[in-house]
mmCIF file of C-alpha atoms and ligand atoms in Angstrom:
data_model
loop_
_atom_site.group_PDB
_atom_site.id
_atom_site.type_symbol
_atom_site.label_atom_id
_atom_site.label_comp_id
_atom_site.label_asym_id
_atom_site.label_seq_id
_atom_site.Cartn_x
_atom_site.Cartn_y
_atom_site.Cartn_z
ATOM 1 C CA MET A 18 -57.493 64.273 153.715
ATOM 2 C CA ALA A 19 -61.121 64.735 154.692
ATOM 3 C CA GLN A 20 -63.507 62.478 152.843
ATOM 4 C CA ASN A 21 -66.843 63.844 151.776
ATOM 5 C CA ASN A 22 -68.622 64.128 148.483
ATOM 6 C CA ASN A 23 -67.551 67.707 147.862
ATOM 7 C CA THR A 24 -63.830 67.245 148.414
ATOM 8 C CA VAL A 25 -61.614 68.306 145.522
ATOM 9 C CA TYR A 26 -58.224 66.544 145.565
ATOM 10 C CA ARG A 27 -55.454 68.472 143.813
ATOM 11 C CA ALA A 28 -51.744 68.311 142.923
ATOM 12 C CA SER A 29 -49.580 70.689 140.877
ATOM 13 C CA THR A 30 -46.195 70.128 139.318
ATOM 14 C CA THR A 31 -43.830 71.464 136.685
ATOM 15 C CA ALA A 32 -41.801 69.480 134.149
ATOM 16 C CA PRO A 33 -38.849 70.779 132.141
ATOM 17 C CA VAL A 34 -38.070 70.496 128.450
ATOM 18 C CA ASN A 35 -35.277 68.087 127.474
ATOM 19 C CA ILE A 36 -33.170 68.352 124.332
ATOM 20 C CA ALA A 37 -31.719 65.129 122.957
ATOM 21 C CA VAL A 38 -28.036 64.955 122.093
ATOM 22 C CA ILE A 39 -28.515 61.397 120.780
ATOM 23 C CA LYS A 40 -31.835 61.487 118.956
ATOM 24 C CA TYR A 41 -34.797 59.152 119.256
ATOM 25 C CA TRP A 42 -36.122 58.674 115.727
ATOM 26 C CA GLY A 43 -38.048 55.523 114.808
ATOM 27 C CA LYS A 44 -40.481 53.173 116.545
ATOM 28 C CA ARG A 45 -40.245 49.400 116.742
ATOM 29 C CA ASP A 46 -43.794 49.251 118.170
ATOM 30 C CA ALA A 47 -46.105 52.175 117.478
ATOM 31 C CA SER A 48 -48.909 51.190 119.847
ATOM 32 C CA LEU A 49 -46.646 50.799 122.914
ATOM 33 C CA ASN A 50 -44.442 53.621 121.579
ATOM 34 C CA LEU A 51 -41.205 51.627 121.741
ATOM 35 C CA PRO A 52 -38.152 53.127 119.999
ATOM 36 C CA THR A 53 -35.773 51.509 117.518
ATOM 37 C CA ASN A 54 -32.778 53.022 119.345
ATOM 38 C CA SER A 55 -31.765 54.372 122.743
ATOM 39 C CA SER A 56 -31.399 58.137 123.139
ATOM 40 C CA LEU A 57 -29.852 60.607 125.581
ATOM 41 C CA SER A 58 -30.879 64.134 126.500
ATOM 42 C CA VAL A 59 -30.014 67.107 128.633
ATOM 43 C CA THR A 60 -32.847 68.480 130.747
ATOM 44 C CA LEU A 61 -33.051 72.274 130.486
ATOM 45 C CA SER A 62 -33.553 74.565 133.426
ATOM 46 C CA GLN A 63 -37.172 75.114 134.442
ATOM 47 C CA LYS A 64 -36.339 78.804 134.612
ATOM 48 C CA SER A 65 -36.419 78.913 130.823
ATOM 49 C CA LEU A 66 -38.818 76.302 129.414
ATOM 50 C CA ARG A 67 -41.340 74.302 131.368
ATOM 51 C CA THR A 68 -44.924 73.055 131.591
ATOM 52 C CA LEU A 69 -46.987 73.718 134.722
ATOM 53 C CA THR A 70 -49.798 71.221 135.292
ATOM 54 C CA THR A 71 -52.483 70.923 137.932
ATOM 55 C CA ALA A 72 -54.458 67.696 138.216
ATOM 56 C CA SER A 73 -57.561 67.492 140.352
ATOM 57 C CA CYS A 74 -60.373 65.029 140.847
ATOM 58 C CA SER A 75 -63.650 64.990 142.677
ATOM 59 C CA GLU A 76 -66.788 62.933 142.913
ATOM 60 C CA THR A 77 -68.673 66.143 142.119
ATOM 61 C CA TYR A 78 -66.962 66.691 138.732
ATOM 62 C CA PRO A 79 -68.987 65.978 135.568
ATOM 63 C CA THR A 80 -68.539 62.420 134.334
ATOM 64 C CA SER A 81 -65.640 62.567 131.872
ATOM 65 C CA ASP A 82 -61.979 63.557 132.293
ATOM 66 C CA THR A 83 -61.010 66.968 130.871
ATOM 67 C CA LEU A 84 -57.708 68.506 129.761
ATOM 68 C CA THR A 85 -57.063 72.196 129.103
ATOM 69 C CA LEU A 86 -53.816 73.255 127.427
ATOM 70 C CA ASN A 87 -52.891 76.953 127.462
ATOM 71 C CA GLY A 88 -56.527 77.810 128.128
ATOM 72 C CA LYS A 89 -57.908 75.651 125.290
ATOM 73 C CA PRO A 90 -59.962 72.506 126.001
ATOM 74 C CA GLN A 91 -58.400 69.392 124.374
ATOM 75 C CA ASP A 92 -60.255 66.332 123.146
ATOM 76 C CA ILE A 93 -58.932 63.601 125.458
ATOM 77 C CA GLN A 94 -61.215 60.896 124.077
ATOM 78 C CA SER A 95 -59.599 61.055 120.634
ATOM 79 C CA SER A 96 -56.052 61.026 122.054
ATOM 80 C CA LYS A 97 -55.110 57.356 122.490
ATOM 81 C CA ARG A 98 -51.828 58.473 124.059
ATOM 82 C CA THR A 99 -53.453 60.538 126.816
ATOM 83 C CA LEU A 100 -55.979 57.756 127.449
ATOM 84 C CA ALA A 101 -53.160 55.193 127.746
ATOM 85 C CA CYS A 102 -51.303 57.329 130.331
ATOM 86 C CA LEU A 103 -54.437 57.996 132.404
ATOM 87 C CA SER A 104 -55.527 54.361 132.323
ATOM 88 C CA ASN A 105 -52.073 53.178 133.520
ATOM 89 C CA LEU A 106 -52.097 55.755 136.348
ATOM 90 C CA ARG A 107 -55.647 54.776 137.401
ATOM 91 C CA ASP A 108 -54.641 51.090 137.491
ATOM 92 C CA LEU A 109 -51.790 51.930 139.893
ATOM 93 C CA ARG A 110 -54.117 53.986 142.104
ATOM 94 C CA ARG A 111 -56.728 51.211 142.062
ATOM 95 C CA ALA A 112 -54.108 48.751 143.286
ATOM 96 C CA LEU A 113 -53.392 51.053 146.274
ATOM 97 C CA GLU A 114 -57.122 51.404 147.011
ATOM 98 C CA ASN A 115 -57.607 47.618 146.841
ATOM 99 C CA ALA A 116 -54.754 47.121 149.303
ATOM 100 C CA ASP A 117 -56.056 49.762 151.738
ATOM 101 C CA SER A 118 -59.827 50.208 151.935
ATOM 102 C CA SER A 119 -59.501 53.413 154.008
ATOM 103 C CA LEU A 120 -58.160 55.307 150.963
ATOM 104 C CA PRO A 121 -60.604 57.539 149.056
ATOM 105 C CA LYS A 122 -61.575 55.972 145.734
ATOM 106 C CA LEU A 123 -59.910 58.635 143.594
ATOM 107 C CA SER A 124 -59.494 56.175 140.713
ATOM 108 C CA ALA A 125 -63.262 56.308 140.200
ATOM 109 C CA TYR A 126 -63.501 60.118 140.084
ATOM 110 C CA PRO A 127 -63.321 62.215 136.880
ATOM 111 C CA LEU A 128 -60.049 64.081 136.441
ATOM 112 C CA ARG A 129 -59.577 67.735 135.538
ATOM 113 C CA ILE A 130 -56.117 68.530 134.151
ATOM 114 C CA VAL A 131 -54.986 72.076 133.430
ATOM 115 C CA SER A 132 -51.637 72.609 131.733
ATOM 116 C CA GLU A 133 -49.664 75.677 130.672
ATOM 117 C CA ASN A 134 -46.402 76.069 128.763
ATOM 118 C CA ASN A 135 -44.234 79.153 129.192
ATOM 119 C CA PHE A 136 -43.022 78.794 125.559
ATOM 120 C CA PRO A 137 -44.665 78.284 122.125
ATOM 121 C CA THR A 138 -46.421 74.907 121.866
ATOM 122 C CA ALA A 139 -45.429 72.587 118.965
ATOM 123 C CA ALA A 140 -42.665 74.948 117.822
ATOM 124 C CA GLY A 141 -40.110 72.167 117.786
ATOM 125 C CA LEU A 142 -39.250 72.958 121.391
ATOM 126 C CA ALA A 143 -40.157 69.579 122.810
ATOM 127 C CA SER A 144 -43.492 70.773 124.166
ATOM 128 C CA SER A 145 -44.936 67.249 124.101
ATOM 129 C CA ALA A 146 -42.023 66.032 126.231
ATOM 130 C CA ALA A 147 -42.614 68.531 129.026
ATOM 131 C CA GLY A 148 -46.396 68.255 128.578
ATOM 132 C CA PHE A 149 -46.728 64.491 129.055
ATOM 133 C CA ALA A 150 -44.059 64.394 131.767
ATOM 134 C CA ALA A 151 -45.962 67.039 133.751
ATOM 135 C CA LEU A 152 -49.298 65.292 133.175
ATOM 136 C CA VAL A 153 -47.974 61.946 134.424
ATOM 137 C CA ARG A 154 -46.156 63.493 137.418
ATOM 138 C CA ALA A 155 -49.183 65.614 138.436
ATOM 139 C CA VAL A 156 -51.642 62.694 138.321
ATOM 140 C CA ALA A 157 -49.114 60.394 140.068
ATOM 141 C CA ASP A 158 -48.776 63.012 142.842
ATOM 142 C CA LEU A 159 -52.558 63.441 143.049
ATOM 143 C CA TYR A 160 -52.926 59.658 143.429
ATOM 144 C CA GLU A 161 -49.999 59.559 145.904
ATOM 145 C CA LEU A 162 -48.327 56.796 143.879
ATOM 146 C CA PRO A 163 -45.077 55.400 145.309
ATOM 147 C CA GLN A 164 -43.562 54.705 141.856
ATOM 148 C CA SER A 165 -40.091 56.104 141.047
ATOM 149 C CA PRO A 166 -39.442 58.513 138.140
ATOM 150 C CA THR A 167 -38.020 55.554 136.177
ATOM 151 C CA ASP A 168 -41.234 53.546 136.781
ATOM 152 C CA LEU A 169 -43.322 56.544 135.702
ATOM 153 C CA SER A 170 -41.142 57.006 132.613
ATOM 154 C CA ARG A 171 -42.706 53.819 131.166
ATOM 155 C CA ILE A 172 -46.088 55.546 131.363
ATOM 156 C CA ALA A 173 -44.938 58.956 130.066
ATOM 157 C CA ARG A 174 -43.246 57.198 127.127
ATOM 158 C CA GLN A 175 -46.675 56.166 125.874
ATOM 159 C CA GLY A 176 -47.758 59.818 125.785
ATOM 160 C CA SER A 177 -44.728 60.911 123.776
ATOM 161 C CA GLY A 178 -41.447 59.029 123.584
ATOM 162 C CA SER A 179 -39.260 61.988 124.510
ATOM 163 C CA ALA A 180 -41.492 62.708 127.549
ATOM 164 C CA CYS A 181 -39.989 59.775 129.454
ATOM 165 C CA ARG A 182 -36.706 61.724 129.639
ATOM 166 C CA SER A 183 -38.351 64.834 131.196
ATOM 167 C CA LEU A 184 -39.177 63.093 134.487
ATOM 168 C CA MET A 185 -35.556 63.482 135.590
ATOM 169 C CA GLY A 186 -33.071 66.330 135.658
ATOM 170 C CA GLY A 187 -29.549 66.395 134.275
ATOM 171 C CA TYR A 188 -28.334 63.863 131.702
ATOM 172 C CA VAL A 189 -30.953 61.216 131.006
ATOM 173 C CA ALA A 190 -30.805 58.053 128.886
ATOM 174 C CA TRP A 191 -33.880 56.373 127.453
ATOM 175 C CA ARG A 192 -32.891 52.714 127.145
ATOM 176 C CA ALA A 193 -34.672 51.302 124.103
ATOM 177 C CA GLY A 194 -35.059 47.863 125.723
ATOM 178 C CA THR A 195 -35.689 44.620 123.862
ATOM 179 C CA LYS A 196 -38.829 43.182 125.484
ATOM 180 C CA ALA A 197 -42.017 43.079 123.421
ATOM 181 C CA ASP A 198 -44.148 44.435 126.301
ATOM 182 C CA GLY A 199 -41.899 47.519 126.695
ATOM 183 C CA SER A 200 -41.225 46.862 130.383
ATOM 184 C CA ASP A 201 -37.480 47.507 129.872
ATOM 185 C CA SER A 202 -37.963 50.628 127.717
ATOM 186 C CA LEU A 203 -37.437 53.315 130.332
ATOM 187 C CA ALA A 204 -35.499 56.434 131.273
ATOM 188 C CA GLU A 205 -32.703 56.628 133.821
ATOM 189 C CA GLU A 206 -30.433 59.397 135.045
ATOM 190 C CA VAL A 207 -26.877 59.127 133.714
ATOM 191 C CA ALA A 208 -25.651 62.105 135.773
ATOM 192 C CA PRO A 209 -27.358 64.909 137.697
ATOM 193 C CA ALA A 210 -27.065 68.506 136.403
ATOM 194 C CA SER A 211 -24.739 69.234 139.355
ATOM 195 C CA HIS A 212 -22.185 66.797 137.896
ATOM 196 C CA TRP A 213 -21.344 69.371 135.194
ATOM 197 C CA PRO A 214 -22.299 72.702 136.767
ATOM 198 C CA ASN A 215 -20.764 74.929 134.086
ATOM 199 C CA MET A 216 -22.800 73.420 131.203
ATOM 200 C CA ARG A 217 -25.021 76.019 129.477
ATOM 201 C CA ALA A 218 -27.664 75.890 126.759
ATOM 202 C CA MET A 219 -28.895 78.635 124.469
ATOM 203 C CA VAL A 220 -32.046 78.299 122.372
ATOM 204 C CA LEU A 221 -32.299 80.068 119.004
ATOM 205 C CA VAL A 222 -35.961 80.261 118.098
ATOM 206 C CA VAL A 223 -35.782 80.439 114.316
ATOM 207 C CA SER A 224 -39.498 79.808 113.929
ATOM 208 C CA ALA A 225 -42.311 79.599 116.441
ATOM 209 C CA GLU A 226 -44.634 78.030 113.869
ATOM 210 C CA LYS A 227 -45.953 74.468 114.020
ATOM 211 C CA LYS A 228 -43.553 72.033 112.371
ATOM 212 C CA ASP A 229 -44.094 70.867 108.779
ATOM 213 C CA VAL A 230 -44.076 67.132 109.424
ATOM 214 C CA PRO A 231 -44.986 66.043 112.981
ATOM 215 C CA SER A 232 -42.326 63.787 114.611
ATOM 216 C CA THR A 233 -44.522 60.684 114.779
ATOM 217 C CA GLU A 234 -45.302 60.826 111.064
ATOM 218 C CA GLY A 235 -41.766 61.853 110.084
ATOM 219 C CA MET A 236 -40.090 58.994 111.929
ATOM 220 C CA GLN A 237 -42.477 56.445 110.441
ATOM 221 C CA THR A 238 -41.632 57.678 106.933
ATOM 222 C CA THR A 239 -37.906 57.486 107.733
ATOM 223 C CA VAL A 240 -38.099 53.922 109.115
ATOM 224 C CA ALA A 241 -40.104 52.772 106.093
ATOM 225 C CA THR A 242 -38.068 54.460 103.352
ATOM 226 C CA SER A 243 -34.543 55.541 104.365
ATOM 227 C CA SER A 244 -31.689 53.227 103.446
ATOM 228 C CA LEU A 245 -29.382 55.057 105.888
ATOM 229 C CA PHE A 246 -31.693 54.442 108.818
ATOM 230 C CA ALA A 247 -30.847 50.798 109.658
ATOM 231 C CA THR A 248 -27.133 51.569 110.057
ATOM 232 C CA ARG A 249 -27.951 54.514 112.272
ATOM 233 C CA ALA A 250 -30.229 52.497 114.562
ATOM 234 C CA GLU A 251 -28.168 49.305 114.701
ATOM 235 C CA LEU A 252 -24.564 50.518 114.666
ATOM 236 C CA THR A 253 -24.058 54.267 114.854
ATOM 237 C CA VAL A 254 -26.329 55.133 117.780
ATOM 238 C CA PRO A 255 -25.305 52.263 120.109
ATOM 239 C CA ALA A 256 -21.629 53.274 119.678
ATOM 240 C CA ARG A 257 -22.482 56.942 120.281
ATOM 241 C CA MET A 258 -24.502 56.151 123.420
ATOM 242 C CA THR A 259 -21.471 54.506 125.001
ATOM 243 C CA ALA A 260 -19.115 57.275 123.879
ATOM 244 C CA ILE A 261 -21.299 60.169 125.060
ATOM 245 C CA GLU A 262 -21.896 58.571 128.464
ATOM 246 C CA THR A 263 -18.112 58.365 128.865
ATOM 247 C CA ALA A 264 -17.756 62.004 127.733
ATOM 248 C CA ILE A 265 -20.386 63.107 130.276
ATOM 249 C CA HIS A 266 -18.791 61.028 133.009
ATOM 250 C CA ASN A 267 -15.362 62.629 132.263
ATOM 251 C CA ARG A 268 -16.815 66.129 131.671
ATOM 252 C CA ASP A 269 -15.080 66.007 128.299
ATOM 253 C CA PHE A 270 -16.750 68.875 126.419
ATOM 254 C CA PRO A 271 -14.977 68.437 123.020
ATOM 255 C CA ALA A 272 -16.053 64.766 122.877
ATOM 256 C CA PHE A 273 -19.597 65.550 124.102
ATOM 257 C CA ALA A 274 -19.871 68.351 121.529
ATOM 258 C CA GLU A 275 -18.611 66.360 118.550
ATOM 259 C CA ILE A 276 -20.926 63.406 119.249
ATOM 260 C CA THR A 277 -23.865 65.802 119.731
ATOM 261 C CA MET A 278 -23.253 67.624 116.441
ATOM 262 C CA ARG A 279 -22.619 64.439 114.473
ATOM 263 C CA ASP A 280 -25.763 62.828 115.829
ATOM 264 C CA SER A 281 -27.892 65.849 114.944
ATOM 265 C CA ASN A 282 -26.400 65.865 111.426
ATOM 266 C CA GLY A 283 -26.874 62.090 111.086
ATOM 267 C CA PHE A 284 -30.514 62.284 112.184
ATOM 268 C CA HIS A 285 -31.225 65.115 109.687
ATOM 269 C CA ALA A 286 -29.427 63.097 106.992
ATOM 270 C CA THR A 287 -31.885 60.204 107.508
ATOM 271 C CA CYS A 288 -34.711 62.747 107.200
ATOM 272 C CA LEU A 289 -33.308 63.975 103.883
ATOM 273 C CA ASP A 290 -32.862 60.318 102.829
ATOM 274 C CA SER A 291 -36.559 59.597 103.544
ATOM 275 C CA TRP A 292 -38.983 59.380 100.652
ATOM 276 C CA PRO A 293 -40.450 61.919 100.128
ATOM 277 C CA PRO A 294 -37.584 63.823 101.811
ATOM 278 C CA ILE A 295 -38.222 65.649 105.078
ATOM 279 C CA PHE A 296 -36.577 69.026 105.739
ATOM 280 C CA TYR A 297 -36.565 70.346 109.265
ATOM 281 C CA MET A 298 -33.576 72.706 109.084
ATOM 282 C CA ASN A 299 -33.656 75.914 107.037
ATOM 283 C CA ASP A 300 -31.151 78.595 105.904
ATOM 284 C CA VAL A 301 -30.988 80.184 109.348
ATOM 285 C CA SER A 302 -30.405 76.761 110.938
ATOM 286 C CA ARG A 303 -27.549 76.118 108.512
ATOM 287 C CA ALA A 304 -26.097 79.577 109.262
ATOM 288 C CA ALA A 305 -26.060 78.606 112.946
ATOM 289 C CA VAL A 306 -24.210 75.359 112.091
ATOM 290 C CA ARG A 307 -21.571 77.276 110.128
ATOM 291 C CA LEU A 308 -21.199 79.819 112.908
ATOM 292 C CA VAL A 309 -20.544 77.097 115.512
ATOM 293 C CA HIS A 310 -17.859 75.561 113.290
ATOM 294 C CA ASP A 311 -16.353 79.050 112.723
ATOM 295 C CA ILE A 312 -16.355 79.759 116.477
ATOM 296 C CA ASN A 313 -14.663 76.403 117.178
ATOM 297 C CA ARG A 314 -12.079 76.971 114.448
ATOM 298 C CA ALA A 315 -11.275 80.474 115.735
ATOM 299 C CA ALA A 316 -10.948 79.173 119.301
ATOM 300 C CA ALA A 317 -8.726 76.311 118.047
ATOM 301 C CA LYS A 318 -10.796 73.947 120.223
ATOM 302 C CA THR A 319 -14.389 72.805 120.482
ATOM 303 C CA VAL A 320 -16.224 75.288 122.669
ATOM 304 C CA ALA A 321 -19.758 75.031 121.210
ATOM 305 C CA ALA A 322 -22.124 72.340 119.918
ATOM 306 C CA TYR A 323 -25.407 72.635 118.010
ATOM 307 C CA THR A 324 -28.324 70.265 117.875
ATOM 308 C CA PHE A 325 -31.665 70.445 116.017
ATOM 309 C CA ASP A 326 -34.848 68.466 116.708
ATOM 310 C CA ALA A 327 -37.726 68.089 114.252
ATOM 311 C CA GLY A 328 -37.738 71.786 113.414
ATOM 312 C CA PRO A 329 -35.403 74.669 112.480
ATOM 313 C CA ASN A 330 -34.668 75.904 116.023
ATOM 314 C CA ALA A 331 -31.128 75.418 117.308
ATOM 315 C CA VAL A 332 -29.984 74.545 120.792
ATOM 316 C CA ILE A 333 -26.364 75.480 121.416
ATOM 317 C CA TYR A 334 -24.452 73.830 124.258
ATOM 318 C CA TYR A 335 -21.317 75.460 125.675
ATOM 319 C CA LEU A 336 -19.479 75.836 128.977
ATOM 320 C CA ASP A 337 -19.824 78.939 131.109
ATOM 321 C CA GLU A 338 -16.180 79.895 130.597
ATOM 322 C CA ALA A 339 -16.838 80.099 126.813
ATOM 323 C CA SER A 340 -19.924 82.251 127.299
ATOM 324 C CA ASP A 341 -18.444 85.430 125.788
ATOM 325 C CA VAL A 342 -17.104 83.733 122.708
ATOM 326 C CA VAL A 343 -20.205 81.550 122.094
ATOM 327 C CA ALA A 344 -23.279 83.434 123.296
ATOM 328 C CA GLY A 345 -21.580 86.768 122.602
ATOM 329 C CA THR A 346 -20.745 85.865 118.981
ATOM 330 C CA PHE A 347 -24.249 84.515 118.322
ATOM 331 C CA LYS A 348 -25.887 87.650 119.595
ATOM 332 C CA GLU A 349 -23.519 89.897 117.662
ATOM 333 C CA ILE A 350 -23.937 88.058 114.367
ATOM 334 C CA LEU A 351 -27.526 86.878 114.437
ATOM 335 C CA GLY A 352 -28.921 89.916 116.199
ATOM 336 C CA GLU A 353 -30.240 90.512 119.655
ATOM 337 C CA LYS A 354 -33.784 91.396 120.469
ATOM 338 C CA THR A 355 -34.377 95.016 121.298
ATOM 339 C CA ASP A 356 -37.709 96.480 120.216
ATOM 340 C CA GLY A 357 -37.291 94.971 116.812
ATOM 341 C CA TRP A 358 -34.569 92.666 115.609
ATOM 342 C CA GLU A 359 -31.127 93.587 114.447
ATOM 343 C CA GLY A 360 -28.524 91.687 112.471
ATOM 344 C CA PRO A 361 -28.622 89.912 109.099
ATOM 345 C CA PHE A 362 -31.153 87.259 110.148
ATOM 346 C CA ALA A 363 -33.253 89.683 112.139
ATOM 347 C CA ASP A 364 -36.428 89.101 110.155
ATOM 348 C CA ARG A 365 -36.173 85.319 110.455
ATOM 349 C CA LEU A 366 -34.923 84.824 113.991
ATOM 350 C CA LYS A 367 -37.679 85.154 116.554
ATOM 351 C CA ASN A 368 -35.752 84.957 119.782
ATOM 352 C CA VAL A 369 -32.340 84.240 121.220
ATOM 353 C CA SER A 370 -32.625 83.019 124.758
ATOM 354 C CA LYS A 371 -30.108 83.958 127.372
ATOM 355 C CA GLY A 372 -27.748 81.068 127.954
ATOM 356 C CA VAL A 373 -29.281 79.169 130.833
ATOM 357 C CA GLU A 374 -27.797 77.299 133.682
ATOM 358 C CA LEU A 375 -28.998 73.729 133.612
HETATM 359 C C1 DP6 B 406 -36.380 64.725 117.052
HETATM 360 O O1 DP6 B 406 -41.095 62.225 121.351
HETATM 361 O O2 DP6 B 406 -42.159 63.923 119.810
HETATM 362 O O3 DP6 B 406 -37.148 65.434 119.194
HETATM 363 O O4 DP6 B 406 -42.997 59.503 120.551
HETATM 364 O O5 DP6 B 406 -44.035 60.101 118.381
HETATM 365 O O6 DP6 B 406 -44.413 61.573 120.380
HETATM 366 P P1 DP6 B 406 -43.469 60.628 119.666
HETATM 367 O O7 DP6 B 406 -42.215 61.475 119.223
HETATM 368 P P2 DP6 B 406 -41.431 62.630 119.975
HETATM 369 O O8 DP6 B 406 -40.104 62.659 119.071
HETATM 370 C C2 DP6 B 406 -38.997 63.415 119.401
HETATM 371 C C3 DP6 B 406 -38.012 63.377 118.290
HETATM 372 C C4 DP6 B 406 -36.823 64.292 118.442
HETATM 373 C C5 DP6 B 406 -35.637 63.556 119.060
HETATM 374 C C6 DP6 B 406 -35.652 63.332 120.556
HETATM 375 O O9 DP6 B 406 -36.235 64.120 121.320
HETATM 376 O O10 DP6 B 406 -34.998 62.355 120.969
#
C-alpha cells in the first residue's frame, strides 16, 4: 500500500444473521457482556439476511470516527459497546505497528464505517448480531489483523452478545466461560454448514416493528426477577448444549428439533415469569407453534422446529426433503405474498421468506 497523506485505506465485508437454537438470555457481567449460560446458533445464508459493512480510514478524515447505518449517521460516542469494539481493534493494530515500524499508523487515523442491512433493523431478526460481527470483521480486515474468528468473537461479544456467533458459518457455540476477565467467553464452530447440507430455515416476519422490550433490558429484568431463571441457566441449558451438539454431530433432526422448540419455549417462559412479565410472542406466533406441532403429528415424525427470539417472528427449521410438507403447509395456511396478502393471518404476517439453504 502506498503511503502518503491522502491515502484512504478500505475494507468491505458481509456478516450473516444467526438464529439461536439454545438461547443466550442473561448476563453475569454487563460491562464485559458476559453471559450466564452458553448458547448455540445456526448461521443463516447470506443470500437471505446479512449486513454489508465498509470500513475505511485516512489521515485526511475529520478527527472523530463515524458510523452510518442504512444511510443514517449513528452517535458512536454515546455507544459504549461500539467504542469498546473499536478500542480493542485499535489496540491490536497498534501492537502490529509497534512490532513493525514500516506499517502505516492506521491506528491513529479516524475511521469511517458504513453499514447496510438487507432486512428490517431491530425487527427481532438479530440485526445487532450481523451488525457488530460485520463491523468487527471489516475493521479487522482494514487493519490486516492476524486474529482468528474465535479471537475476534471476544471483541464482537462486547458489541452485542449474539454477534460473537455471526463471525462463523454453520453451527456455532458461544461458550459462556468462567473467567472474570471474559477471556474464555468466545464462539467456536461446532460443525460447518456443509456437515448438514439439507438443513433449511424459513423466516416468518410477523412484525417488522421495533421490539417492545430491547433484549439487554429484558434479560436484566429476567435475571433479577424470574424464579425459573436460575434452573434454566444452571441445569437446563448445560444439559441441552451437550444434547444438541450430539444431535448436530449425528444429523439427528428429531432430537435437534425437540431441543430447539423446548429451549425457545423455556426462554419465553422465563420472560413470562419476569416481573413485570415480558411478552415477545403474539397470536400469530402461537398459531405458528400450533401449526408446527400439527405438521409433526400429521407426518407421524418430527419434520419441523420453531424458534422465537426477543420478538414475534418465527424461524422454522426443516430438512429439504420435508420442504413440501413444511414450507408448503405454512404458505397455504398463513398466506403467501402476492400483491397483497392472502390467508387468515394475511393482515398480520408481513413476509414469509423462501426456505433458504444454509
Ligand atoms: C433472544 O445479543 O441482542 O436473540 O448482548 O444485550 O446485545 P446483548 O443481547 P443480544 O441478545 C440476543 C437474545 C436472543 C437469544 C440469542 O440470540 O441467543
